[in-house]
PDB file of C-alpha atoms in Angstrom:
ATOM      1  CA  MET A  15      35.171   2.149  -0.454  1.00  0.00           C
ATOM      2  CA  SER A  16      34.114   5.559   0.836  1.00  0.00           C
ATOM      3  CA  ASN A  17      34.071   6.195   4.566  1.00  0.00           C
ATOM      4  CA  PRO A  18      30.590   5.569   5.979  1.00  0.00           C
ATOM      5  CA  ASP A  19      28.725   8.144   8.053  1.00  0.00           C
ATOM      6  CA  SER A  20      29.702   8.345  11.730  1.00  0.00           C
ATOM      7  CA  ARG A  21      26.891   6.040  12.842  1.00  0.00           C
ATOM      8  CA  SER A  22      26.901   2.923  14.944  1.00  0.00           C
ATOM      9  CA  PRO A  23      26.068  -0.393  13.212  1.00  0.00           C
ATOM     10  CA  ALA A  24      22.644  -0.240  14.884  1.00  0.00           C
ATOM     11  CA  ASP A  25      21.957   3.173  13.356  1.00  0.00           C
ATOM     12  CA  PRO A  26      22.897   2.946   9.658  1.00  0.00           C
ATOM     13  CA  ALA A  27      22.400   5.623   7.039  1.00  0.00           C
ATOM     14  CA  PHE A  28      20.378   3.248   4.832  1.00  0.00           C
ATOM     15  CA  SER A  29      18.044   0.343   5.336  1.00  0.00           C
ATOM     16  CA  VAL A  30      17.936  -1.583   2.055  1.00  0.00           C
ATOM     17  CA  ILE A  31      14.871  -3.821   1.709  1.00  0.00           C
ATOM     18  CA  ILE A  32      14.793  -6.807  -0.649  1.00  0.00           C
ATOM     19  CA  PRO A  33      11.446  -8.653  -0.599  1.00  0.00           C
ATOM     20  CA  THR A  34      11.740 -12.093  -2.162  1.00  0.00           C
ATOM     21  CA  PHE A  35       9.713 -15.214  -2.906  1.00  0.00           C
ATOM     22  CA  ASN A  36      11.189 -18.296  -4.582  1.00  0.00           C
ATOM     23  CA  ARG A  37      13.974 -16.434  -6.377  1.00  0.00           C
ATOM     24  CA  ALA A  38      17.057 -18.156  -5.030  1.00  0.00           C
ATOM     25  CA  HIS A  39      18.310 -18.513  -8.618  1.00  0.00           C
ATOM     26  CA  VAL A  40      18.698 -14.727  -9.030  1.00  0.00           C
ATOM     27  CA  LEU A  41      18.777 -13.425  -5.453  1.00  0.00           C
ATOM     28  CA  THR A  42      22.560 -13.476  -5.116  1.00  0.00           C
ATOM     29  CA  ARG A  43      22.812 -10.933  -7.943  1.00  0.00           C
ATOM     30  CA  ALA A  44      20.709  -8.465  -5.969  1.00  0.00           C
ATOM     31  CA  ILE A  45      22.472  -9.140  -2.674  1.00  0.00           C
ATOM     32  CA  ASP A  46      25.944  -8.865  -4.195  1.00  0.00           C
ATOM     33  CA  SER A  47      25.061  -5.536  -5.799  1.00  0.00           C
ATOM     34  CA  VAL A  48      24.140  -4.144  -2.376  1.00  0.00           C
ATOM     35  CA  LEU A  49      27.178  -5.538  -0.580  1.00  0.00           C
ATOM     36  CA  GLY A  50      29.352  -4.085  -3.344  1.00  0.00           C
ATOM     37  CA  GLN A  51      28.175  -0.500  -2.769  1.00  0.00           C
ATOM     38  CA  SER A  52      30.820   2.217  -2.587  1.00  0.00           C
ATOM     39  CA  HIS A  53      28.961   3.610   0.420  1.00  0.00           C
ATOM     40  CA  GLY A  54      28.984   0.909   3.068  1.00  0.00           C
ATOM     41  CA  ASP A  55      26.876   2.379   5.884  1.00  0.00           C
ATOM     42  CA  PHE A  56      23.722   0.317   5.467  1.00  0.00           C
ATOM     43  CA  GLU A  57      21.786  -2.667   6.726  1.00  0.00           C
ATOM     44  CA  LEU A  58      20.349  -5.126   4.219  1.00  0.00           C
ATOM     45  CA  LEU A  59      16.945  -6.510   5.189  1.00  0.00           C
ATOM     46  CA  ILE A  60      16.020  -9.559   3.124  1.00  0.00           C
ATOM     47  CA  VAL A  61      12.360 -10.372   3.721  1.00  0.00           C
ATOM     48  CA  ASP A  62      11.656 -13.941   2.627  1.00  0.00           C
ATOM     49  CA  ASP A  63       7.927 -14.203   1.965  1.00  0.00           C
ATOM     50  CA  GLY A  64       7.592 -17.932   2.623  1.00  0.00           C
ATOM     51  CA  SER A  65       9.962 -19.258  -0.070  1.00  0.00           C
ATOM     52  CA  GLY A  66      10.394 -23.003  -0.494  1.00  0.00           C
ATOM     53  CA  ASP A  67      13.241 -23.048  -2.995  1.00  0.00           C
ATOM     54  CA  GLY A  68      16.417 -22.803  -0.954  1.00  0.00           C
ATOM     55  CA  THR A  69      16.297 -19.045  -0.391  1.00  0.00           C
ATOM     56  CA  ALA A  70      17.180 -19.462   3.299  1.00  0.00           C
ATOM     57  CA  GLN A  71      20.265 -21.508   2.436  1.00  0.00           C
ATOM     58  CA  CYS A  72      21.299 -18.923  -0.138  1.00  0.00           C
ATOM     59  CA  ILE A  73      21.154 -16.111   2.404  1.00  0.00           C
ATOM     60  CA  ALA A  74      22.891 -18.199   5.087  1.00  0.00           C
ATOM     61  CA  SER A  75      25.964 -18.352   2.866  1.00  0.00           C
ATOM     62  CA  TYR A  76      26.614 -14.649   3.490  1.00  0.00           C
ATOM     63  CA  ARG A  77      28.733 -13.773   6.517  1.00  0.00           C
ATOM     64  CA  ASP A  78      28.302  -9.990   6.350  1.00  0.00           C
ATOM     65  CA  ALA A  79      26.969  -8.583   9.641  1.00  0.00           C
ATOM     66  CA  ARG A  80      24.942  -5.990   7.729  1.00  0.00           C
ATOM     67  CA  VAL A  81      22.643  -8.692   6.320  1.00  0.00           C
ATOM     68  CA  ARG A  82      19.439  -9.277   8.312  1.00  0.00           C
ATOM     69  CA  TYR A  83      17.186 -12.171   7.325  1.00  0.00           C
ATOM     70  CA  ILE A  84      13.470 -11.941   8.111  1.00  0.00           C
ATOM     71  CA  ARG A  85      11.185 -14.810   7.133  1.00  0.00           C
ATOM     72  CA  HIS A  86       7.420 -15.076   6.796  1.00  0.00           C
ATOM     73  CA  GLU A  87       6.445 -18.679   7.457  1.00  0.00           C
ATOM     74  CA  GLN A  88       3.646 -18.343   4.890  1.00  0.00           C
ATOM     75  CA  ASN A  89       3.457 -16.324   1.693  1.00  0.00           C
ATOM     76  CA  ARG A  90       1.690 -13.049   2.523  1.00  0.00           C
ATOM     77  CA  GLY A  91       2.360 -11.005  -0.615  1.00  0.00           C
ATOM     78  CA  GLN A  92       4.986  -8.518  -1.727  1.00  0.00           C
ATOM     79  CA  ASN A  93       3.398  -5.495  -0.086  1.00  0.00           C
ATOM     80  CA  THR A  94       3.277  -7.191   3.303  1.00  0.00           C
ATOM     81  CA  ALA A  95       6.927  -8.188   2.846  1.00  0.00           C
ATOM     82  CA  LEU A  96       7.818  -4.578   2.031  1.00  0.00           C
ATOM     83  CA  ASN A  97       5.930  -3.376   5.085  1.00  0.00           C
ATOM     84  CA  THR A  98       7.708  -5.919   7.280  1.00  0.00           C
ATOM     85  CA  GLY A  99      10.982  -4.452   6.050  1.00  0.00           C
ATOM     86  CA  ILE A 100       9.871  -0.874   6.690  1.00  0.00           C
ATOM     87  CA  GLY A 101       8.768  -1.807  10.196  1.00  0.00           C
ATOM     88  CA  ALA A 102      12.162  -3.367  10.945  1.00  0.00           C
ATOM     89  CA  ALA A 103      14.225  -0.602   9.313  1.00  0.00           C
ATOM     90  CA  ARG A 104      16.673   1.344  11.499  1.00  0.00           C
ATOM     91  CA  GLY A 105      18.242   3.554   8.850  1.00  0.00           C
ATOM     92  CA  ALA A 106      17.612   7.239   8.225  1.00  0.00           C
ATOM     93  CA  PHE A 107      16.755   6.351   4.623  1.00  0.00           C
ATOM     94  CA  VAL A 108      14.894   3.314   3.272  1.00  0.00           C
ATOM     95  CA  SER A 109      15.823   1.966  -0.173  1.00  0.00           C
ATOM     96  CA  PHE A 110      14.060  -0.762  -2.139  1.00  0.00           C
ATOM     97  CA  LEU A 111      15.505  -3.392  -4.460  1.00  0.00           C
ATOM     98  CA  ASP A 112      13.458  -6.091  -6.187  1.00  0.00           C
ATOM     99  CA  SER A 113      15.049  -9.505  -5.716  1.00  0.00           C
ATOM    100  CA  ASP A 114      15.646 -10.020  -9.441  1.00  0.00           C
ATOM    101  CA  ASP A 115      17.194  -6.577 -10.004  1.00  0.00           C
ATOM    102  CA  GLU A 116      20.580  -5.048  -9.214  1.00  0.00           C
ATOM    103  CA  TRP A 117      22.254  -1.731  -8.447  1.00  0.00           C
ATOM    104  CA  ASP A 118      25.381  -0.113  -9.787  1.00  0.00           C
ATOM    105  CA  ALA A 119      28.061   0.314  -7.105  1.00  0.00           C
ATOM    106  CA  ALA A 120      27.499   4.066  -6.774  1.00  0.00           C
ATOM    107  CA  MET A 121      23.748   3.893  -6.028  1.00  0.00           C
ATOM    108  CA  LEU A 122      23.739   4.642  -2.299  1.00  0.00           C
ATOM    109  CA  GLU A 123      26.654   7.088  -2.448  1.00  0.00           C
ATOM    110  CA  THR A 124      24.931   9.115  -5.183  1.00  0.00           C
ATOM    111  CA  VAL A 125      21.527   9.033  -3.519  1.00  0.00           C
ATOM    112  CA  LEU A 126      22.994  10.162  -0.193  1.00  0.00           C
ATOM    113  CA  ALA A 127      24.705  13.088  -1.925  1.00  0.00           C
ATOM    114  CA  LYS A 128      21.358  14.073  -3.463  1.00  0.00           C
ATOM    115  CA  PHE A 129      19.621  14.018  -0.083  1.00  0.00           C
ATOM    116  CA  ARG A 130      22.423  16.084   1.438  1.00  0.00           C
ATOM    117  CA  SER A 131      22.120  18.657  -1.353  1.00  0.00           C
ATOM    118  CA  ASP A 132      18.591  19.602  -0.255  1.00  0.00           C
ATOM    119  CA  GLU A 133      17.248  18.923   3.226  1.00  0.00           C
ATOM    120  CA  GLU A 134      13.667  19.348   1.948  1.00  0.00           C
ATOM    121  CA  LEU A 135      13.850  16.192  -0.157  1.00  0.00           C
ATOM    122  CA  GLY A 136      11.649  13.422   1.194  1.00  0.00           C
ATOM    123  CA  TRP A 137      12.589  10.884  -1.455  1.00  0.00           C
ATOM    124  CA  VAL A 138      14.991  10.417  -4.360  1.00  0.00           C
ATOM    125  CA  TYR A 139      14.890   8.238  -7.464  1.00  0.00           C
ATOM    126  CA  THR A 140      17.430   7.470 -10.186  1.00  0.00           C
ATOM    127  CA  ALA A 141      17.442   6.539 -13.850  1.00  0.00           C
ATOM    128  CA  TYR A 142      17.733   2.852 -14.723  1.00  0.00           C
ATOM    129  CA  ARG A 143      18.219   0.394 -17.571  1.00  0.00           C
ATOM    130  CA  PHE A 144      16.062  -2.605 -18.488  1.00  0.00           C
ATOM    131  CA  GLN A 145      17.479  -5.997 -19.477  1.00  0.00           C
ATOM    132  CA  ASP A 146      15.176  -8.670 -20.848  1.00  0.00           C
ATOM    133  CA  ALA A 147      15.577 -12.415 -20.432  1.00  0.00           C
ATOM    134  CA  GLU A 148      17.578 -12.646 -23.677  1.00  0.00           C
ATOM    135  CA  GLY A 149      20.078 -10.035 -22.492  1.00  0.00           C
ATOM    136  CA  TYR A 150      18.858  -7.094 -24.597  1.00  0.00           C
ATOM    137  CA  VAL A 151      19.447  -3.829 -22.716  1.00  0.00           C
ATOM    138  CA  GLN A 152      17.251  -0.759 -23.064  1.00  0.00           C
ATOM    139  CA  GLY A 153      17.967   2.604 -21.465  1.00  0.00           C
ATOM    140  CA  PRO A 154      18.545   5.004 -19.933  1.00  0.00           C
ATOM    141  CA  LEU A 155      14.990   5.090 -18.610  1.00  0.00           C
ATOM    142  CA  SER A 156      13.821   7.786 -16.242  1.00  0.00           C
ATOM    143  CA  GLY A 157      10.859   9.867 -15.228  1.00  0.00           C
ATOM    144  CA  SER A 158      10.948  13.664 -15.309  1.00  0.00           C
ATOM    145  CA  VAL A 159       9.192  14.399 -12.012  1.00  0.00           C
ATOM    146  CA  GLN A 160      11.249  16.457  -9.565  1.00  0.00           C
ATOM    147  CA  GLY A 161      10.728  19.055  -6.870  1.00  0.00           C
ATOM    148  CA  TRP A 162       7.225  19.748  -5.595  1.00  0.00           C
ATOM    149  CA  ALA A 163       5.578  17.987  -8.505  1.00  0.00           C
ATOM    150  CA  TYR A 164       2.401  16.258  -7.371  1.00  0.00           C
ATOM    151  CA  ALA A 165       0.368  17.501 -10.346  1.00  0.00           C
ATOM    152  CA  GLU A 166       3.011  16.253 -12.776  1.00  0.00           C
ATOM    153  CA  ALA A 167       3.073  12.871 -11.040  1.00  0.00           C
ATOM    154  CA  LEU A 168      -0.720  12.644 -11.288  1.00  0.00           C
ATOM    155  CA  GLU A 169      -0.530  13.570 -14.978  1.00  0.00           C
ATOM    156  CA  GLN A 170       1.844  10.655 -15.580  1.00  0.00           C
ATOM    157  CA  GLY A 171       0.170   8.303 -13.129  1.00  0.00           C
ATOM    158  CA  HIS A 172       3.538   7.023 -11.962  1.00  0.00           C
ATOM    159  CA  VAL A 173       7.074   8.178 -11.169  1.00  0.00           C
ATOM    160  CA  SER A 174       9.619   5.350 -11.026  1.00  0.00           C
ATOM    161  CA  PRO A 175       9.904   1.655 -10.067  1.00  0.00           C
ATOM    162  CA  PRO A 176      10.831   0.810  -6.447  1.00  0.00           C
ATOM    163  CA  THR A 177      14.279  -0.500  -7.381  1.00  0.00           C
ATOM    164  CA  THR A 178      15.242   3.109  -8.146  1.00  0.00           C
ATOM    165  CA  PHE A 179      13.919   5.013  -5.141  1.00  0.00           C
ATOM    166  CA  SER A 180      14.915   5.796  -1.558  1.00  0.00           C
ATOM    167  CA  VAL A 181      12.775   7.472   1.085  1.00  0.00           C
ATOM    168  CA  ARG A 182      13.457   9.243   4.367  1.00  0.00           C
ATOM    169  CA  ARG A 183      12.179   6.748   6.907  1.00  0.00           C
ATOM    170  CA  THR A 184      10.174   9.407   8.739  1.00  0.00           C
ATOM    171  CA  CYS A 185       8.089  10.005   5.589  1.00  0.00           C
ATOM    172  CA  PHE A 186       6.251   6.729   6.151  1.00  0.00           C
ATOM    173  CA  ASP A 187       4.896   8.151   9.414  1.00  0.00           C
ATOM    174  CA  LEU A 188       2.838  10.541   7.282  1.00  0.00           C
ATOM    175  CA  VAL A 189       2.003   8.620   4.103  1.00  0.00           C
ATOM    176  CA  GLY A 190       1.741   5.140   5.604  1.00  0.00           C
ATOM    177  CA  THR A 191       3.113   1.943   4.097  1.00  0.00           C
ATOM    178  CA  PHE A 192       2.149  -0.185   1.091  1.00  0.00           C
ATOM    179  CA  ASP A 193      -1.498  -1.226   0.698  1.00  0.00           C
ATOM    180  CA  PRO A 194      -1.601  -5.053   0.994  1.00  0.00           C
ATOM    181  CA  ASP A 195      -4.670  -5.161  -1.272  1.00  0.00           C
ATOM    182  CA  ASN A 196      -3.020  -3.314  -4.164  1.00  0.00           C
ATOM    183  CA  LEU A 197      -1.085  -6.062  -5.934  1.00  0.00           C
ATOM    184  CA  PHE A 198       0.076  -4.441  -9.160  1.00  0.00           C
ATOM    185  CA  CYS A 199       0.078  -0.646  -8.798  1.00  0.00           C
ATOM    186  CA  ASN A 200       1.515  -0.626  -5.279  1.00  0.00           C
ATOM    187  CA  ASP A 201       4.611   1.311  -6.324  1.00  0.00           C
ATOM    188  CA  ASP A 202       2.565   3.855  -8.300  1.00  0.00           C
ATOM    189  CA  VAL A 203       0.277   4.491  -5.326  1.00  0.00           C
ATOM    190  CA  MET A 204       3.262   4.926  -3.008  1.00  0.00           C
ATOM    191  CA  CYS A 205       4.960   7.339  -5.423  1.00  0.00           C
ATOM    192  CA  LEU A 206       1.806   9.451  -5.703  1.00  0.00           C
ATOM    193  CA  LYS A 207       1.378   9.557  -1.927  1.00  0.00           C
ATOM    194  CA  LEU A 208       5.002  10.607  -1.522  1.00  0.00           C
ATOM    195  CA  ALA A 209       4.781  13.192  -4.304  1.00  0.00           C
ATOM    196  CA  LYS A 210       1.734  14.750  -2.641  1.00  0.00           C
ATOM    197  CA  ALA A 211       3.460  15.140   0.708  1.00  0.00           C
ATOM    198  CA  PHE A 212       7.144  15.624  -0.073  1.00  0.00           C
ATOM    199  CA  LYS A 213       9.623  17.171  -2.465  1.00  0.00           C
ATOM    200  CA  VAL A 214      11.281  14.592  -4.723  1.00  0.00           C
ATOM    201  CA  GLY A 215      14.825  14.564  -6.065  1.00  0.00           C
ATOM    202  CA  ARG A 216      15.676  13.120  -9.468  1.00  0.00           C
ATOM    203  CA  VAL A 217      19.091  11.643 -10.311  1.00  0.00           C
ATOM    204  CA  ALA A 218      19.635  11.456 -14.073  1.00  0.00           C
ATOM    205  CA  GLU A 219      22.484   8.946 -13.748  1.00  0.00           C
ATOM    206  CA  VAL A 220      21.636   5.295 -14.508  1.00  0.00           C
ATOM    207  CA  LEU A 221      22.277   3.413 -11.276  1.00  0.00           C
ATOM    208  CA  ALA A 222      20.045   0.314 -11.463  1.00  0.00           C
ATOM    209  CA  THR A 223      19.170  -2.544 -13.780  1.00  0.00           C
ATOM    210  CA  LYS A 224      15.700  -4.029 -13.895  1.00  0.00           C
ATOM    211  CA  HIS A 225      15.786  -7.645 -15.076  1.00  0.00           C
ATOM    212  CA  GLU A 226      13.136  -9.910 -16.560  1.00  0.00           C
ATOM    213  CA  ASP A 227      14.641 -13.277 -15.680  1.00  0.00           C
ATOM    214  CA  GLY A 228      13.276 -13.661 -12.153  1.00  0.00           C
ATOM    215  CA  GLY A 229      10.369 -15.891 -13.062  1.00  0.00           C
ATOM    216  CA  THR A 230       6.614 -15.267 -12.933  1.00  0.00           C
ATOM    217  CA  GLN A 231       5.735 -11.583 -13.065  1.00  0.00           C
ATOM    218  CA  MET A 232       2.607 -10.381 -11.238  1.00  0.00           C
ATOM    219  CA  SER A 233       1.932  -7.954 -14.081  1.00  0.00           C
ATOM    220  CA  GLY A 234       1.259 -10.895 -16.414  1.00  0.00           C
ATOM    221  CA  ASN A 235      -2.467 -10.768 -15.593  1.00  0.00           C
ATOM    222  CA  PRO A 236      -3.837  -7.819 -17.629  1.00  0.00           C
ATOM    223  CA  VAL A 237      -7.356  -8.008 -16.182  1.00  0.00           C
ATOM    224  CA  ALA A 238      -6.088  -7.817 -12.604  1.00  0.00           C
ATOM    225  CA  VAL A 239      -3.659  -5.039 -13.516  1.00  0.00           C
ATOM    226  CA  ALA A 240      -6.509  -3.002 -15.047  1.00  0.00           C
ATOM    227  CA  ALA A 241      -8.628  -3.521 -11.931  1.00  0.00           C
ATOM    228  CA  ASP A 242      -5.823  -2.297  -9.694  1.00  0.00           C
ATOM    229  CA  TRP A 243      -5.275   0.715 -11.968  1.00  0.00           C
ATOM    230  CA  ASP A 244      -8.960   1.576 -11.631  1.00  0.00           C
ATOM    231  CA  ARG A 245      -8.565   1.430  -7.853  1.00  0.00           C
ATOM    232  CA  LEU A 246      -5.662   3.862  -8.082  1.00  0.00           C
ATOM    233  CA  LEU A 247      -7.707   6.260 -10.223  1.00  0.00           C
ATOM    234  CA  LEU A 248     -10.571   6.116  -7.755  1.00  0.00           C
ATOM    235  CA  GLN A 249      -8.227   6.833  -4.861  1.00  0.00           C
ATOM    236  CA  PHE A 250      -6.709   9.908  -6.542  1.00  0.00           C
ATOM    237  CA  ARG A 251      -9.697  10.958  -8.651  1.00  0.00           C
ATOM    238  CA  ALA A 252     -10.450  14.217  -6.837  1.00  0.00           C
ATOM    239  CA  ASP A 253      -6.842  15.409  -7.031  1.00  0.00           C
ATOM    240  CA  ILE A 254      -6.444  14.391 -10.679  1.00  0.00           C
ATOM    241  CA  VAL A 255      -9.544  16.346 -11.690  1.00  0.00           C
ATOM    242  CA  ALA A 256      -8.646  19.367  -9.544  1.00  0.00           C
ATOM    243  CA  LEU A 257      -4.979  19.609 -10.528  1.00  0.00           C
ATOM    244  CA  CYS A 258      -4.857  18.097 -14.025  1.00  0.00           C
ATOM    245  CA  GLY A 259      -8.402  18.315 -15.386  1.00  0.00           C
ATOM    246  CA  ARG A 260     -11.029  15.851 -16.492  1.00  0.00           C
ATOM    247  CA  GLY A 261      -9.185  15.235 -19.741  1.00  0.00           C
ATOM    248  CA  THR A 262      -6.316  13.638 -17.824  1.00  0.00           C
ATOM    249  CA  MET A 263      -8.773  11.510 -15.875  1.00  0.00           C
ATOM    250  CA  ALA A 264     -10.406  10.364 -19.120  1.00  0.00           C
ATOM    251  CA  ARG A 265      -7.027   9.574 -20.675  1.00  0.00           C
ATOM    252  CA  HIS A 266      -6.050   7.460 -17.678  1.00  0.00           C
ATOM    253  CA  TYR A 267      -9.322   5.533 -17.824  1.00  0.00           C
ATOM    254  CA  ALA A 268      -8.908   4.991 -21.565  1.00  0.00           C
ATOM    255  CA  GLY A 269      -5.415   3.650 -20.973  1.00  0.00           C
ATOM    256  CA  SER A 270      -6.605   1.098 -18.448  1.00  0.00           C
TER     257      SER A 270
END
């Protein structure tokens, strides 16, 4: 394992946030992939959003001092769980990992090197692979957005899933946290807000696996997804038209 930064345990380089709800059957995979990182200077914040399936017992089995367990007594939604994690984070960088996904061991080490290569970077994302419930693997998958690339991000309408990106904690002071009312496009909205305000770094190396075996997916409701996408377009409409043109706006609406 590489030597961690010269920080006290109360001041880690990374705060890793795993929001979870009734996923005890896959949660250990995510946790183990964080605890197995080659860069060990992190805290792991597991935000349990009111689970009733043994999640608390699963987390209690870990004896690593870097693991912090935060529980909502009632289910309040993924965005609120993410925001709870951000509010509790003590690290210089905040990284996100969905509770049914996993990282390769070099994730944090590689991301930290990217941040150190350019002090202007506000956030960094990596390539990833996708594995369906039957075990079929697709990848590498990655966006192309990098640098000061707000217009390009608006053109795409997205950048990368949360499992792949890390953010300087101070960036949230400017862009705010996740909108609790945006249930499906929450990551897209956050990426666009970050791309507008900060330079983004892209890592072409595949360092994460997104899985499809975690259970019910919120994106399974196409009507609700389309409604959330329309909310995103309304929020960024002026910038899309100004920077990308009305044709891009029309294409996004047609795609919803």
